[in-house]
Amino acid sequence: MDNPPETAQQQESISQSRTLQADFSWKKWKIRISAKDDPESKPVYIINFPFKPFHAAPSLVVKSAADDSTVGTGTLHPISIDASCELHGQAIELRAQKRFKTQYMHLSRSFSDTDAPVPMYWTSNSGFTTWDFICLDQNQLPVAKFSAAVWAVTKIANIEFLGEKAMTDEARDEIVVTGITLYCCMLLRCNNVLSLFGAIFSRPWHDNNGKLG
């Protein structure tokens, strides 16, 4: 069945947008991600935070706002400084490369030109008002920036996509899932004393072919 005109126009607007905005609802305990600076834009992604103590459940679930299907999940660990993701049923590990510095890597098929996954790297810069998480490709070129607003209450972050490859639906899904998982992982690390011990006793993963780590 064809989409109604307003839905088709909205999807076209979203596909052309290079920046998404993440809005947190304290009442619903959800994040709505939509096109930035477009008051008519409807959410593209909805992120839920299921609370299931004593269950091996994901810490966050990213769903498509269009059909409520699960795009991916993110799982944080109370001690380990690594994090786990699942993207369209495929496992992705966010592995720390440094103990006390935001430097992570994961393997990506969305940004690969072959059937083999390629390494992607996350690093960060922080200031008084923003905390930027930069995603770099295997050539150390930036493909996305997750800019978290340090003092924000509702409009918590912007997600900017850089380069043509990052504009594909597959790449966007990957950036949103891994980016929000890393952001939540770092928030946990900053507020959880167990993560400090996890960092001290961790064995950072190094990519011998990459320049980071």
XYZ file of C-alpha atoms in Angstrom:
213
model
C 0.000 0.000 0.000
C 1.339 3.427 -0.920
C 2.206 5.885 1.795
C -0.083 8.909 2.139
C 1.384 12.126 0.661
C 2.288 13.670 4.003
C 4.157 10.521 5.091
C 6.099 10.328 1.833
C 7.052 13.999 2.088
C 8.146 13.540 5.676
C 10.284 10.521 4.822
C 11.915 12.465 1.989
C 12.644 15.365 4.350
C 14.162 13.002 6.910
C 16.295 11.239 4.294
C 17.755 14.597 3.257
C 18.373 15.820 6.801
C 21.957 15.589 7.978
C 21.126 16.297 11.614
C 18.715 14.569 13.965
C 17.676 15.819 17.394
C 17.162 13.653 20.471
C 14.455 14.784 22.904
C 14.073 13.055 26.259
C 10.658 12.744 27.923
C 10.915 12.425 31.690
C 7.242 11.495 31.940
C 7.436 8.620 29.455
C 11.130 7.851 30.082
C 11.766 7.741 26.336
C 13.909 9.484 23.750
C 12.305 10.699 20.534
C 14.690 11.293 17.636
C 13.483 13.496 14.783
C 14.835 15.828 12.101
C 16.396 18.916 13.681
C 14.919 22.394 13.088
C 11.780 20.983 11.481
C 8.696 21.655 13.637
C 6.573 19.458 11.356
C 8.886 16.480 11.653
C 7.591 13.354 13.348
C 9.938 11.000 15.235
C 12.199 8.734 13.224
C 13.310 6.617 16.182
C 11.868 5.958 19.634
C 14.257 4.770 22.347
C 12.854 2.923 25.358
C 14.681 2.115 28.582
C 13.134 -1.106 29.946
C 13.740 -1.685 33.639
C 13.944 -5.408 34.313
C 16.027 -6.107 37.419
C 17.660 -9.515 37.660
C 16.996 -10.139 33.961
C 19.573 -10.227 31.181
C 17.607 -7.646 29.206
C 18.922 -4.811 27.014
C 19.438 -1.478 28.747
C 17.857 0.392 25.837
C 15.757 -0.504 22.806
C 15.781 1.570 19.607
C 12.591 1.255 17.571
C 11.446 2.642 14.263
C 8.746 5.236 14.866
C 7.166 4.330 11.526
C 6.216 0.724 12.300
C 7.389 0.092 15.892
C 9.885 -2.527 14.685
C 13.086 -2.976 16.665
C 16.091 -1.385 14.966
C 18.569 -2.364 17.637
C 19.377 -2.628 21.312
C 22.144 -1.563 23.656
C 23.310 -3.373 26.771
C 25.410 -1.758 29.494
C 27.374 -3.653 32.111
C 27.644 -2.632 35.780
C 31.396 -3.302 35.939
C 32.811 -3.840 32.453
C 33.520 -0.636 30.514
C 32.652 -2.352 27.232
C 29.090 -2.292 25.895
C 27.080 -4.586 23.653
C 24.703 -3.710 20.819
C 22.446 -5.566 18.474
C 21.568 -4.062 15.084
C 18.823 -5.774 13.086
C 19.650 -9.032 14.855
C 23.417 -8.726 14.389
C 25.669 -8.475 17.453
C 28.052 -5.511 17.714
C 30.570 -5.055 20.514
C 31.644 -1.567 21.594
C 35.124 -2.265 22.922
C 37.107 0.178 25.024
C 40.610 0.904 23.744
C 41.610 3.044 26.720
C 40.881 2.634 30.417
C 40.268 6.269 31.355
C 39.605 7.923 28.015
C 36.595 7.786 25.719
C 38.051 5.719 22.920
C 36.001 2.822 21.576
C 35.794 0.737 18.428
C 33.258 -1.531 16.794
C 33.086 -3.532 13.591
C 30.727 -2.272 10.903
C 29.186 -3.809 7.818
C 27.212 -0.679 6.958
C 30.370 1.279 6.146
C 32.172 -1.590 4.419
C 32.590 -1.804 0.642
C 32.974 -5.598 0.864
C 31.350 -8.448 2.767
C 33.950 -8.119 5.525
C 33.253 -5.709 8.415
C 35.526 -2.712 8.897
C 36.638 -1.093 12.168
C 34.942 2.129 13.250
C 36.293 4.306 16.035
C 34.612 6.527 18.603
C 36.452 9.309 20.377
C 35.229 12.387 22.236
C 35.779 16.049 23.009
C 34.118 17.831 25.902
C 33.513 21.452 26.763
C 31.466 23.443 29.240
C 28.191 22.978 27.355
C 28.679 20.014 25.012
C 30.125 16.529 25.043
C 30.887 15.445 21.483
C 31.291 11.808 20.485
C 32.960 11.544 17.065
C 32.672 8.420 14.919
C 35.598 7.826 12.552
C 35.815 5.327 9.723
C 38.701 2.943 9.066
C 40.624 5.816 7.428
C 40.160 8.021 10.498
C 37.700 10.285 8.658
C 34.675 11.538 10.629
C 31.347 10.083 9.526
C 29.114 11.226 12.381
C 29.021 13.380 15.500
C 26.827 12.729 18.525
C 26.740 16.053 20.401
C 25.306 15.721 23.892
C 24.153 18.885 25.648
C 25.707 18.798 29.112
C 23.127 20.989 30.860
C 20.047 20.091 28.815
C 16.937 18.678 30.447
C 14.951 17.557 27.398
C 16.822 18.353 24.165
C 19.731 16.166 25.134
C 21.670 15.680 21.888
C 22.083 16.260 18.167
C 23.269 13.561 15.776
C 25.024 14.892 12.687
C 25.857 12.650 9.732
C 28.975 13.480 7.710
C 29.713 12.208 4.222
C 27.524 10.450 1.679
C 28.000 6.943 3.083
C 26.590 8.049 6.428
C 23.364 9.125 4.713
C 22.205 5.575 3.964
C 19.470 4.078 6.142
C 21.752 1.226 7.248
C 24.513 3.608 8.327
C 22.079 5.893 10.151
C 20.608 2.974 12.079
C 24.095 1.881 13.097
C 25.179 5.365 14.177
C 22.025 5.910 16.236
C 22.244 2.528 17.993
C 25.980 2.622 18.713
C 26.006 6.356 19.469
C 23.210 6.296 22.040
C 24.650 3.136 23.604
C 28.084 4.730 23.953
C 26.550 7.906 25.386
C 24.643 5.922 28.022
C 27.744 3.825 28.704
C 29.794 6.938 29.453
C 27.039 8.364 31.658
C 27.104 5.114 33.620
C 30.883 5.205 33.883
C 30.778 8.765 35.225
C 28.241 7.916 37.916
C 29.073 4.353 38.903
C 31.976 3.514 41.191
C 31.953 -0.096 39.969
C 32.870 1.145 36.496
C 36.021 2.661 38.006
C 37.115 -0.776 39.176
C 36.077 -2.152 35.811
C 38.377 0.336 34.100
C 41.282 -0.394 36.446
C 41.137 -4.139 35.866
C 40.079 -4.041 32.218
C 42.229 -5.236 29.347
C 41.673 -2.616 26.639
C 41.210 -4.026 23.159
C 43.665 -2.783 20.537
C 43.281 -2.780 16.780
C 46.694 -3.450 15.311
C 45.605 -2.072 11.963
C 44.134 1.151 13.265
C 45.773 4.376 14.317
C 43.759 4.742 17.483
C 44.537 2.699 20.560
